[in-house]
Coordinates of C-alpha atoms in Angstrom, one line a residue:
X1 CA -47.3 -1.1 24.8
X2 CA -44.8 -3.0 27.1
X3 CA -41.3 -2.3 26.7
X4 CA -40.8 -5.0 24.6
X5 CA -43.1 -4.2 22.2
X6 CA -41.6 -0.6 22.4
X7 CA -37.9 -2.2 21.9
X8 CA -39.8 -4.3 19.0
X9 CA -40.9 -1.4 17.4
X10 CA -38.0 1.2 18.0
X11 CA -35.5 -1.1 16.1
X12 CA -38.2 -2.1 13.6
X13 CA -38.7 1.3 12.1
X14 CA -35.5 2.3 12.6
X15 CA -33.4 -0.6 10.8
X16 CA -36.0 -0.5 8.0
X17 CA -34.9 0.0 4.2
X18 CA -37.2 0.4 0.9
X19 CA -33.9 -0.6 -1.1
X20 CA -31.6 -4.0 -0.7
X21 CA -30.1 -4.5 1.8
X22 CA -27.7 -6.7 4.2
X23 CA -28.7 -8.5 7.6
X24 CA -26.1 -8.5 10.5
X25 CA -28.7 -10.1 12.5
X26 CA -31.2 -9.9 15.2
X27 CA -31.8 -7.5 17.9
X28 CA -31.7 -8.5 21.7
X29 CA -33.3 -6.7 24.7
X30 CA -32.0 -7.8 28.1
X31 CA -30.0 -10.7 26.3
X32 CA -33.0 -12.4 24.6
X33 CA -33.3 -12.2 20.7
X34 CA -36.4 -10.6 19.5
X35 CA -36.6 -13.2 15.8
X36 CA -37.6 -11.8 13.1
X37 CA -39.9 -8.9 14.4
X38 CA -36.5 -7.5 14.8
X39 CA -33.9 -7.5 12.4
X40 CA -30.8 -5.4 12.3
X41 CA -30.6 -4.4 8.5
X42 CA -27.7 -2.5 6.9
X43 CA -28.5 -0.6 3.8
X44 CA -26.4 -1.5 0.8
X45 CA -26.2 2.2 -0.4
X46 CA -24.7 3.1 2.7
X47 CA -21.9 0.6 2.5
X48 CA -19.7 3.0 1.0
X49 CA -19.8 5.1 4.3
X50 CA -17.3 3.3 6.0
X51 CA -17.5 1.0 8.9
X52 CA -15.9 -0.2 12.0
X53 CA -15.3 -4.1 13.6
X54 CA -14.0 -3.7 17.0
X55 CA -13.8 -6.3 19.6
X56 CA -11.6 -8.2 22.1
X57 CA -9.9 -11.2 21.4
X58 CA -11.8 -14.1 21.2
X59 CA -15.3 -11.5 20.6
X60 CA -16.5 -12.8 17.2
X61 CA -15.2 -10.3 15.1
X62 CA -13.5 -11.9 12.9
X63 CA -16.5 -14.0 12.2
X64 CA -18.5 -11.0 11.5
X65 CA -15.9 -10.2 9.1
X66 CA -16.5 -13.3 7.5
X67 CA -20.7 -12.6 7.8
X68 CA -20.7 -9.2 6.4
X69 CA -18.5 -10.6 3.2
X70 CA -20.8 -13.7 2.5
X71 CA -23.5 -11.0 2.4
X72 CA -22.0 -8.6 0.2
X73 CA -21.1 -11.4 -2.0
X74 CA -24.6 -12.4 -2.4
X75 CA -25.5 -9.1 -3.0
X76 CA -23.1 -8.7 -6.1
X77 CA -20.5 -6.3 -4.4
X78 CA -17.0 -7.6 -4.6
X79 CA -14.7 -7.4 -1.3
X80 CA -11.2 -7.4 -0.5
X81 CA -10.2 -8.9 2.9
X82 CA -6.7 -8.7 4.6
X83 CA -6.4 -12.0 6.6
X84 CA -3.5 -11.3 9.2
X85 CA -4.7 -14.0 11.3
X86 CA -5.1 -16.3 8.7
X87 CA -8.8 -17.9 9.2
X88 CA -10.5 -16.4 6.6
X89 CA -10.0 -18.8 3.3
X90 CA -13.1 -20.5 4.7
X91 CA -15.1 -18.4 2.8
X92 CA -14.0 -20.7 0.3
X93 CA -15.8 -23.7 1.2
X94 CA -19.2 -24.1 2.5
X95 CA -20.1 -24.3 6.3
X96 CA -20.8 -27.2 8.7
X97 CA -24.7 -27.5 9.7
X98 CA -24.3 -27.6 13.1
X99 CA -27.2 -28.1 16.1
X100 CA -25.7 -24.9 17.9
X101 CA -25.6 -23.1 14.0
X102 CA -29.6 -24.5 13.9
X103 CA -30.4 -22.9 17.1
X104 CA -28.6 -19.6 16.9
X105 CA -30.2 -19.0 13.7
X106 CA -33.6 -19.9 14.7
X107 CA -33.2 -17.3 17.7
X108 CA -32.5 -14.6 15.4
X109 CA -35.2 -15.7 13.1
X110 CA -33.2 -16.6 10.0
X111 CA -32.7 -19.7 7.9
X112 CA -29.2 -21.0 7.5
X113 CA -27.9 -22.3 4.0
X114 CA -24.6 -23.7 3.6
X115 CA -22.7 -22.4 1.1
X116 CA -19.5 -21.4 -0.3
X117 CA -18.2 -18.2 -2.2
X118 CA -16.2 -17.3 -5.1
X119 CA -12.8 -16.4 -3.4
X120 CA -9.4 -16.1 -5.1
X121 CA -6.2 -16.2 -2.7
X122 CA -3.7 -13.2 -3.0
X123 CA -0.4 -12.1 -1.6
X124 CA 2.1 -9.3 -1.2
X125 CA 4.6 -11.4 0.4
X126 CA 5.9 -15.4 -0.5
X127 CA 2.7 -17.2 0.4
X128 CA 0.7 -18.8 -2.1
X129 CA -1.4 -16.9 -4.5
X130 CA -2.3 -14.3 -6.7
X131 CA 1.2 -11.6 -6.6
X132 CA -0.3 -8.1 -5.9
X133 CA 2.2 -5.8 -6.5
X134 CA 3.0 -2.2 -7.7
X135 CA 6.3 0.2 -9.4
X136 CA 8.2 3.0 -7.7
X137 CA 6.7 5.1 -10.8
X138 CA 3.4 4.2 -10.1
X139 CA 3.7 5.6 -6.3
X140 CA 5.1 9.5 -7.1
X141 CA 7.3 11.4 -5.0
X142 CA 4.3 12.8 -3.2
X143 CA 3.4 9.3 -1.9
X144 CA 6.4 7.6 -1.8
X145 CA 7.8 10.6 0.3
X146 CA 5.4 10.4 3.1
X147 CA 5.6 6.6 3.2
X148 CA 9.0 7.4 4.3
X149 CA 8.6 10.1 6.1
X150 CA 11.0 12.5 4.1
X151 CA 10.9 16.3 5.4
X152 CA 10.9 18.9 2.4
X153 CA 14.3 19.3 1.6
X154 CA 14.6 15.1 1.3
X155 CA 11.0 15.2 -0.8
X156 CA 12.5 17.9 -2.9
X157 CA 15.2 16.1 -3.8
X158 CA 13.0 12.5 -4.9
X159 CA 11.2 14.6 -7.2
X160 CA 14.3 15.8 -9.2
X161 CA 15.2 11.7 -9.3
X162 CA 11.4 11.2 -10.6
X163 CA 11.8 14.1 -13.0
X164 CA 15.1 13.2 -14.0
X165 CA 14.0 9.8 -14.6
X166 CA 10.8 10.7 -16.4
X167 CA 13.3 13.4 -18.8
X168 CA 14.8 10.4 -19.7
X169 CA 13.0 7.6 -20.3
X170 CA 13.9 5.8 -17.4
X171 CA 11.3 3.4 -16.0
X172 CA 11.3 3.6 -12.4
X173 CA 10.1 0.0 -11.1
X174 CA 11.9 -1.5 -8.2
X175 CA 13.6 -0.7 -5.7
X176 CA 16.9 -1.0 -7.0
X177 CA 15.9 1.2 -9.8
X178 CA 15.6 3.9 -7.1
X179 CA 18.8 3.5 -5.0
X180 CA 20.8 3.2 -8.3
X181 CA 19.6 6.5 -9.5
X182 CA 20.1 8.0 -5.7
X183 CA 23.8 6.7 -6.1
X184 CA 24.0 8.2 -9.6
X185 CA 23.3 11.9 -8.8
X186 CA 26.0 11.7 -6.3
X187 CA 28.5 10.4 -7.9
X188 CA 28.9 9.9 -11.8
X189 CA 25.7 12.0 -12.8
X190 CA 26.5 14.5 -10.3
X191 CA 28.0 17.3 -13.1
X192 CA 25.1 16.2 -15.2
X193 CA 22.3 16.6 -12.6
X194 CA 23.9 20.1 -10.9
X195 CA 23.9 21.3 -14.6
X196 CA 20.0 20.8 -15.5
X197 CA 18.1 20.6 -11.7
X198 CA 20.6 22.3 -9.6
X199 CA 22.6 20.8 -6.6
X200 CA 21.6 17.9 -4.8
X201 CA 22.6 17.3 -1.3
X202 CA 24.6 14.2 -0.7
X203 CA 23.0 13.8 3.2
X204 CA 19.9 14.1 1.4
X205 CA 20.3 11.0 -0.7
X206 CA 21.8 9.3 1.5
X207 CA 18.6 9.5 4.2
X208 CA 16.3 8.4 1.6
X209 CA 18.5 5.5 0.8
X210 CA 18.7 4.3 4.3
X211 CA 15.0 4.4 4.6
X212 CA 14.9 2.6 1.4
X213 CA 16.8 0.1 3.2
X214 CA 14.3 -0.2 6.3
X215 CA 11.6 -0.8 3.7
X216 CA 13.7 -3.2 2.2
X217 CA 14.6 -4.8 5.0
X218 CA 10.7 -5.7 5.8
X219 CA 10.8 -7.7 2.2
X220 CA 9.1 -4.5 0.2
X221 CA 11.5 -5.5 -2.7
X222 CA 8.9 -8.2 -2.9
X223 CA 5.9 -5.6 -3.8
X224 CA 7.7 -3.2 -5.8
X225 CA 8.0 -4.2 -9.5
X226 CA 5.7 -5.4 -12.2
X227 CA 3.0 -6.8 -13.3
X228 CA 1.6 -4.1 -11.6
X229 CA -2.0 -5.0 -10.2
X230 CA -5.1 -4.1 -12.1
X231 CA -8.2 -2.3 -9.7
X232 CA -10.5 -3.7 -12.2
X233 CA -9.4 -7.4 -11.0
X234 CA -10.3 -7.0 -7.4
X235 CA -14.8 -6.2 -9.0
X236 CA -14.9 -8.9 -10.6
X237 CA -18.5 -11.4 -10.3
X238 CA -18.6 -14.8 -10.8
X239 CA -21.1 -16.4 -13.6
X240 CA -24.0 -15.9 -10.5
X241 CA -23.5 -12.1 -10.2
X242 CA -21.4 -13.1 -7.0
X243 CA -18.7 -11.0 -5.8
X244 CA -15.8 -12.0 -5.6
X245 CA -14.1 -12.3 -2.1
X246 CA -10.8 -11.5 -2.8
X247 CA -8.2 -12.5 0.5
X248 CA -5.2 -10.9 0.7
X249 CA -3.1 -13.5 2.7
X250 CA -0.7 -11.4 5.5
X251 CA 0.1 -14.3 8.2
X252 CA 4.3 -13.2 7.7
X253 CA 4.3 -9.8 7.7
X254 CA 2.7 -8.9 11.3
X255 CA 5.9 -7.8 12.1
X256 CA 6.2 -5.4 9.6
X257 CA 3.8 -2.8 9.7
X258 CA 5.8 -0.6 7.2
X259 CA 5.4 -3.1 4.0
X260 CA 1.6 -3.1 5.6
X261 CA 1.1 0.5 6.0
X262 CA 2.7 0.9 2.5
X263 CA 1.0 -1.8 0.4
X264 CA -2.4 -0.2 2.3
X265 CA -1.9 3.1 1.7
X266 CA -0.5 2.3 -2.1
X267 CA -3.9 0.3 -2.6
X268 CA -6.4 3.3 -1.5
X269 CA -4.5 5.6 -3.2
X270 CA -4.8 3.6 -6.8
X271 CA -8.3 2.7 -6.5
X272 CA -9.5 6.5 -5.3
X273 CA -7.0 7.5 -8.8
X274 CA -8.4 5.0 -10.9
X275 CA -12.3 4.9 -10.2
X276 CA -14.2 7.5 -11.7
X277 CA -16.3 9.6 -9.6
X278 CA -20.0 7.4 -9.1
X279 CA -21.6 9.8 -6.6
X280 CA -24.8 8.1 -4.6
X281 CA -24.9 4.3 -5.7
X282 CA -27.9 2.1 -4.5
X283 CA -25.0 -0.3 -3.9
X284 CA -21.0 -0.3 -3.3
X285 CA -18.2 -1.1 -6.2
X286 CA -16.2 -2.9 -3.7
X287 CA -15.7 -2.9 -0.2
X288 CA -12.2 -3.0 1.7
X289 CA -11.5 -4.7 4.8
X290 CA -8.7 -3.9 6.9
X291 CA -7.8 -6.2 9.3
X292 CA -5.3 -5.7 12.6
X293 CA -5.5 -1.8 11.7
X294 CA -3.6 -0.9 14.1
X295 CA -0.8 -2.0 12.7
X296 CA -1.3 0.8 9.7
X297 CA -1.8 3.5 12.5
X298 CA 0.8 1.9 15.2
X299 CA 3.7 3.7 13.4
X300 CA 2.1 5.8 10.6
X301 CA 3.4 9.7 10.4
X302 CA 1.4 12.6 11.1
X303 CA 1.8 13.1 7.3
X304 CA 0.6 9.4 6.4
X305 CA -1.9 9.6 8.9
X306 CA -3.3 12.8 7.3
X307 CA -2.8 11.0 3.9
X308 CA -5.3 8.3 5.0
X309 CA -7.5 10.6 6.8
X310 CA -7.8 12.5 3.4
X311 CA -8.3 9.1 1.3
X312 CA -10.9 8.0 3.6
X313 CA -13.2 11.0 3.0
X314 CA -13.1 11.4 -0.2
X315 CA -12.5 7.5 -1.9
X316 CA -16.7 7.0 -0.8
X317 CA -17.4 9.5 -4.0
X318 CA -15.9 6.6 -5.9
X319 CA -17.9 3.8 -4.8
X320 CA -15.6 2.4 -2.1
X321 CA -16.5 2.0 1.4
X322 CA -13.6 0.6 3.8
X323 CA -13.8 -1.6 7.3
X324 CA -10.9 -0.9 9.8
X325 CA -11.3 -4.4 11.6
X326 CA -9.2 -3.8 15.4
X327 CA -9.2 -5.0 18.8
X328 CA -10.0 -1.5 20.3
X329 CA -11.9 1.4 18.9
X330 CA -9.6 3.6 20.3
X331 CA -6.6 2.0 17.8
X332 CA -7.9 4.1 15.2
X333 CA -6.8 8.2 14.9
X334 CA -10.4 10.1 15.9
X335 CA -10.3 12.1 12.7
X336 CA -10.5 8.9 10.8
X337 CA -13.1 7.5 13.3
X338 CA -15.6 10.4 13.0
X339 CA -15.7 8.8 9.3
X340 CA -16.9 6.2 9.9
X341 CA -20.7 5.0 9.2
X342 CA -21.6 1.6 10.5
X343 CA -20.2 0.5 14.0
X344 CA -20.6 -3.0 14.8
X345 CA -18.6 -3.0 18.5
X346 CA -18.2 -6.4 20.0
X347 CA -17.3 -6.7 24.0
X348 CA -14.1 -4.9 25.8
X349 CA -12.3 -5.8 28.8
X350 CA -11.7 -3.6 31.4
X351 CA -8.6 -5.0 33.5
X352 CA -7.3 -1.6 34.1
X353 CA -7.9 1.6 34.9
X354 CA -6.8 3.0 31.1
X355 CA -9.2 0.1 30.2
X356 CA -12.5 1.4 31.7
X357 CA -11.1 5.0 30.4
X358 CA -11.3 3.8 26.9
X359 CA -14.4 1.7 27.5
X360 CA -16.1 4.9 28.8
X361 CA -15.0 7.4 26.0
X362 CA -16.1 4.0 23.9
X363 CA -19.5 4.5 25.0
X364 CA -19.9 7.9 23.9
X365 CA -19.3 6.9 20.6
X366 CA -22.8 6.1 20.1
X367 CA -26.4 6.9 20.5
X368 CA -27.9 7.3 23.2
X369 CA -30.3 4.8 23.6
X370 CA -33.1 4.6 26.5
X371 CA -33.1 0.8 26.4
X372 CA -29.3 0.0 27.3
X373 CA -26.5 1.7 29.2
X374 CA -23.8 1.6 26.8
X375 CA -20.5 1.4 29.1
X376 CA -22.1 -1.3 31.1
X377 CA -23.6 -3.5 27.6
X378 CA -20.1 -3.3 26.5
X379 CA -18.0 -5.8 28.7
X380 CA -21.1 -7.9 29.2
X381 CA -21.4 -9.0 25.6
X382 CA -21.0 -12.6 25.1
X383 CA -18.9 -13.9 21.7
X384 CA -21.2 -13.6 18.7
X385 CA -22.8 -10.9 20.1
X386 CA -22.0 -6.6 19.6
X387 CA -23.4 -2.8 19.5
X388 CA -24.5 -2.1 16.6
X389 CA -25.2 1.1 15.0
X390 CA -25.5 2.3 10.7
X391 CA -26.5 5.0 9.0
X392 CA -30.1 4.4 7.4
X393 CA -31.3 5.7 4.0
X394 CA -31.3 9.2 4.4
X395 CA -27.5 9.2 6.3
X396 CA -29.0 9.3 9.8
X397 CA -27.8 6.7 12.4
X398 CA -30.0 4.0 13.6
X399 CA -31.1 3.3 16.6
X400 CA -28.5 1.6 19.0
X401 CA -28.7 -2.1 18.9
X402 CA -27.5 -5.2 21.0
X403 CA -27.5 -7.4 18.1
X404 CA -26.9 -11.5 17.8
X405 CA -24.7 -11.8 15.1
X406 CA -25.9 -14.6 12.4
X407 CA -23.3 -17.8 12.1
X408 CA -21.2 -17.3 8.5
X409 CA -22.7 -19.7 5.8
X410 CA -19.3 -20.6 4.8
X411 CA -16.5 -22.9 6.7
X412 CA -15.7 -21.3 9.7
X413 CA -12.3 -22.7 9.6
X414 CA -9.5 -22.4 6.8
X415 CA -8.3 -24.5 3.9
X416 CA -5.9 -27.1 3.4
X417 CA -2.7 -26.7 2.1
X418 CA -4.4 -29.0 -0.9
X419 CA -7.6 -27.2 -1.2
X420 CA -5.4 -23.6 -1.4
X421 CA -3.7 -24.9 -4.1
X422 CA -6.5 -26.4 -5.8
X423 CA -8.2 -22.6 -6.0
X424 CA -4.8 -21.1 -7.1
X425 CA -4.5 -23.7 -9.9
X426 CA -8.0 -22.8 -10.7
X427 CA -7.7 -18.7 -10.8
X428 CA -7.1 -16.7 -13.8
X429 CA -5.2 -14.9 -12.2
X430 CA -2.3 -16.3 -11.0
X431 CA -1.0 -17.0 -14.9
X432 CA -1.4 -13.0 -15.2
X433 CA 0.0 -11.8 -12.6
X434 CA 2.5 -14.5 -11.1
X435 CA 5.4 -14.0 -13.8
X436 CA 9.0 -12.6 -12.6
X437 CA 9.3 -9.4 -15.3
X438 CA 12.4 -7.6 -14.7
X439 CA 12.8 -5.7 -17.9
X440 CA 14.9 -3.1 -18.4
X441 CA 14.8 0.0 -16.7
X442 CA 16.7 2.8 -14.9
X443 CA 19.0 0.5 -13.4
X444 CA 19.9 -1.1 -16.4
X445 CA 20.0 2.2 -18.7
X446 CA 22.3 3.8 -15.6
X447 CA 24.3 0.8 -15.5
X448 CA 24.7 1.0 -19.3
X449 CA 25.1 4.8 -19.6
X450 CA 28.1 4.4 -16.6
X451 CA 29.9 1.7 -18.9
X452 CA 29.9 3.6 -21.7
X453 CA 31.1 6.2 -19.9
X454 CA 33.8 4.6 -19.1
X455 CA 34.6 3.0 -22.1
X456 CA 35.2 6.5 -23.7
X457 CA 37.0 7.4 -21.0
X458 CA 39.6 4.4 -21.6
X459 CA 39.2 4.9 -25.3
X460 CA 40.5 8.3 -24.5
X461 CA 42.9 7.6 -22.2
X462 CA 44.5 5.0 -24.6
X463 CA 44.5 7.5 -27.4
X464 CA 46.4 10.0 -25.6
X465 CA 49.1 6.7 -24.7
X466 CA 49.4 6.1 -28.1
X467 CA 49.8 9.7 -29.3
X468 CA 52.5 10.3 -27.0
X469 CA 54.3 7.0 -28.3
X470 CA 53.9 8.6 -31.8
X471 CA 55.7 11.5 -30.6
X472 CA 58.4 9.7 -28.8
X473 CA 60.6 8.7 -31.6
X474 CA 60.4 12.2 -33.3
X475 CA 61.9 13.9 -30.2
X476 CA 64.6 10.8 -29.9
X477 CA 65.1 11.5 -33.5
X478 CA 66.3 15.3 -32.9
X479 CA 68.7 14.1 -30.1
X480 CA 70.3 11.3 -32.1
X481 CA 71.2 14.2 -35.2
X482 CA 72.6 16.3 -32.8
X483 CA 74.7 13.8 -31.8
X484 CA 75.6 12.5 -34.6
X485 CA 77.1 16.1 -35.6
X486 CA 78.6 16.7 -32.6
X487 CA 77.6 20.9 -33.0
X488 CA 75.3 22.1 -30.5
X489 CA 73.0 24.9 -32.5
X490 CA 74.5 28.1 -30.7
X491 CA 77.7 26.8 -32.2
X492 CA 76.6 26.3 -35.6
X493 CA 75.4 29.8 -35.7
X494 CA 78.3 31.5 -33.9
X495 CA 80.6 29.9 -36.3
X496 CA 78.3 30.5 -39.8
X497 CA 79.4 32.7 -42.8
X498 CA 76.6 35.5 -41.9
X499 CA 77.2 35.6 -38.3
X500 CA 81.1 36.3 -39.2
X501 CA 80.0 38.5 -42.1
X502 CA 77.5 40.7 -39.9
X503 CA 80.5 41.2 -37.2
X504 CA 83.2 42.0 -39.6
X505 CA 81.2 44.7 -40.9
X506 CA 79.6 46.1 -37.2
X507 CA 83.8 46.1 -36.7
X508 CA 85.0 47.7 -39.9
X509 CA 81.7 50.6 -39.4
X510 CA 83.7 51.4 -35.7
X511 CA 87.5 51.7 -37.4
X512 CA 86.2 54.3 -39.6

């Protein structure tokens, strides 16, 4: 057997699945696709296992993204994609037979079909589409604490606001909700507070309410409030058994990761609360993308990044599997890396030094393989081509794979402004989800609760005015009789018949 044969062979038996399954592509060996005889096939159950999509700019990754989605789709699992860059809505629409799209795909040994898929549009921000968004209450102090980075004394003092909020009936939605109870437990509710929970620092409060305003400040006002978003919305099939491809539109907020690493974090959180435990599934519930992750890591805590390591692990029990999408491998934390079960690694650059460092502790990454050296395959990859390495069946990695990506089905280029607003007029959605409701909550009970206080207060205070002008006259009424008489009182009793009696006979007692 020549060494193609062997190659043929190796990745034959070692991409091959008894269950469904996905199909990045074919393999290569010395930069010739095999066809058919050598497929590189991804088994659906192992979906949930997490993955990485790492590349340069200008690699292909992004249109692996968009591969990997049209063929969960197909396969009935629902996705949700976060399109930073914006060229993702394509999956909308279906592709453009072209001769190069002809050729590629009768390299690898695959028919192409164009086709679009069932996508609805979302957003956390102003752009067009289907409002995602979520209430303070709905975070915790746990959560919301590390998304700010509070240290214990600060986190301490959240959870009295939560509990003090929950004690009384005091929806916590927004963000103004939250500051206005911060600025009532430091001033007007302060004896009220110190009384049932104990004291509550000032300098506390007042950190958590500058953080509150850097959050703010990166439009989170926009997120925080109600409807909030239902998980079961983001599984939904269309009438084919489809899933949907649901985009989450982020082109404005690349510059700030916060609302990012906080709508991200809010997101895994509720889905790993929400789903029920589903053990071993032959396929995934839904399947997360995460594109640009670095911004989620770039400025994340030790505390959030431990938050997310511990989400990660344990959120594949559920039926989820999540994609970190990045330029460089090295972007994500290694504890959240080692996670990670399908690795599809388009080509690095090495301009530097630091870059063939990285490129070199890249390599070790994955399998060794006796048909490529991995450092060397990795900035030699042309676009549309990567490593590629999964776990098969039974959890064990497959063989390492220089793989020709397929070509997307779907347009490989976005939507009009009129065709964006043609699916939004079209989704369910958007009527549910897309209504302003500001009802009333702990700002407006607080606000309330502070005006009749001080109502009372000048109730009180105007009783008091008018009891004292009651009183007035009585005393001026005293005077004016005294007056009137012209006798002071020590005189009248100097001068009265018992007085003069009492001395007369003290006097006559001392002549005797």
């Amino acid at each position: 057997m020549d060494r193609k044969e062997s190659f043929a062979a190796h990745i034959k038996s070692g991409y091959a699945c008894k269950g469904d399954s996905i199909i990045i592509g074919g393999a290569m060996l010395d930069g010739v696709p095999l066809g058919g005889e050598a497929l590189v096939r991804v088994p659906l159950k192992t979906m949930n296992r997490h993955g990485l999509i790492a590349g340069a700019t200008g690699t292909g990754k992004t249109k692996t993204l968009q591969v990997v989605s049209e063929q969960l789709s197909e396969k009935g699992v629902p996705v949700l994609l976060m399109d930073v860059k914006g060229d993702l809505s394509g999956l909308a629409k279906p592709g453009e037979e072209k001769p190069f799209i002809t050729e590629r795909m009768a390299k690898i040994g695959l028919p192409f079909e164009s086709k679009g898929y069932p996508v609805e549009l979302m957003s956390i921000s102003r752009q067009n589409g289907v409002r995602l968004r979520a209430t303070i209450s709905e975070f915790g102090p746990v959560l919301l604490s590390r998304i700010l980075d509070l240290n214990d004394t600060q986190g301490g003092v959240l959870s009295v606001v939560f509990k003090y909020c929950d004690d009384h009936q005091m929806p916590l939605l927004d963000l103004k909700d939250l500051k206005k109870v911060l600025q009532y437990v430091t001033e007007e509710g302060k004896a009220e507070i110190e009384k049932e929970y104990g004291k509550i620092s000032a300098t506390s409060t007042g950190v958590i309410l500058r953080k509150l305003l850097e959050l703010e400040q990166q439009d989170a006002d926009l997120f925080f409030g109600e409807e909030s978003f239902d998980i079961a919305d983001l599984m939904r099939k269309d009438k084919d058994g489809r899933g949907y491809v649901n985009i989450l539109r982020l082109t404005d907020i690349q510059d700030k990761p916060k609302l990012f690493s906080t709508f991200m974090l809010c997101l895994l959180a509720e889905v790993y609360g929400e789903m029920p435990e589903r053990g071993d599934l032959d396929k995934p519930e839904l399947v997360i993308f995460i594109d640009e992750a670095h911004l989620i890591f770039k400025e994340a805590s030790k505390t959030l990044l431990t938050q997310i390591e511990t989400i990660v692990k344990l959120i594949r029990s559920k039926g989820i599997g999540v994609f970190f999408v990045t330029q460089n491998p090295m972007d994500v934390p290694k504890e959240v890396l080692s996670q990670l079960g399908l690795k599809i690694q388009h080509a690095l650059r090495a301009f530097t030094a630091v870059d063939r460092q990285a490129i070199k502790l890249t390599a070790e990454n994955f399998p060794i393989s006796d048909f490529y050296k991995t450092d060397e395959v990795l900035t030699s990859l042309g676009t549309g081509e990567a490593l590629v390495t999964a776990l098969n069946e039974k959890g064990i990695p497959t063989p390492l794979a220089v793989t020709m990506v397929r070509a997307p089905q779907s347009r490989m280029d976005i939507l009009s402004p009129e065709e964006i607003d043609s699916i939004n007029r079209s989704s369910n959605l958007v009527s549910k989800y897309n209504q302003v409701i500001d009802r009333e909550s702990a700002y407006e009970m607080l606000n309330a609760k502070i005006e009749k206080a001080g109502r009372l207060a000048e109730e009180e205070a105007a009783r008091k005015q008018q009891e004292a002008a009651r009183r007035q006259p009585e005393r001026a009424g005293r005077t004016t009789t005294r007056r009137r008489t012209g006798v002071h009182p020590v005189v009248k009793v100097l001068t009265s018949a018992t007085f003069i009696r009492g001395v007369f006979g003290v006097m006559n007692k001392v002549i005797k």
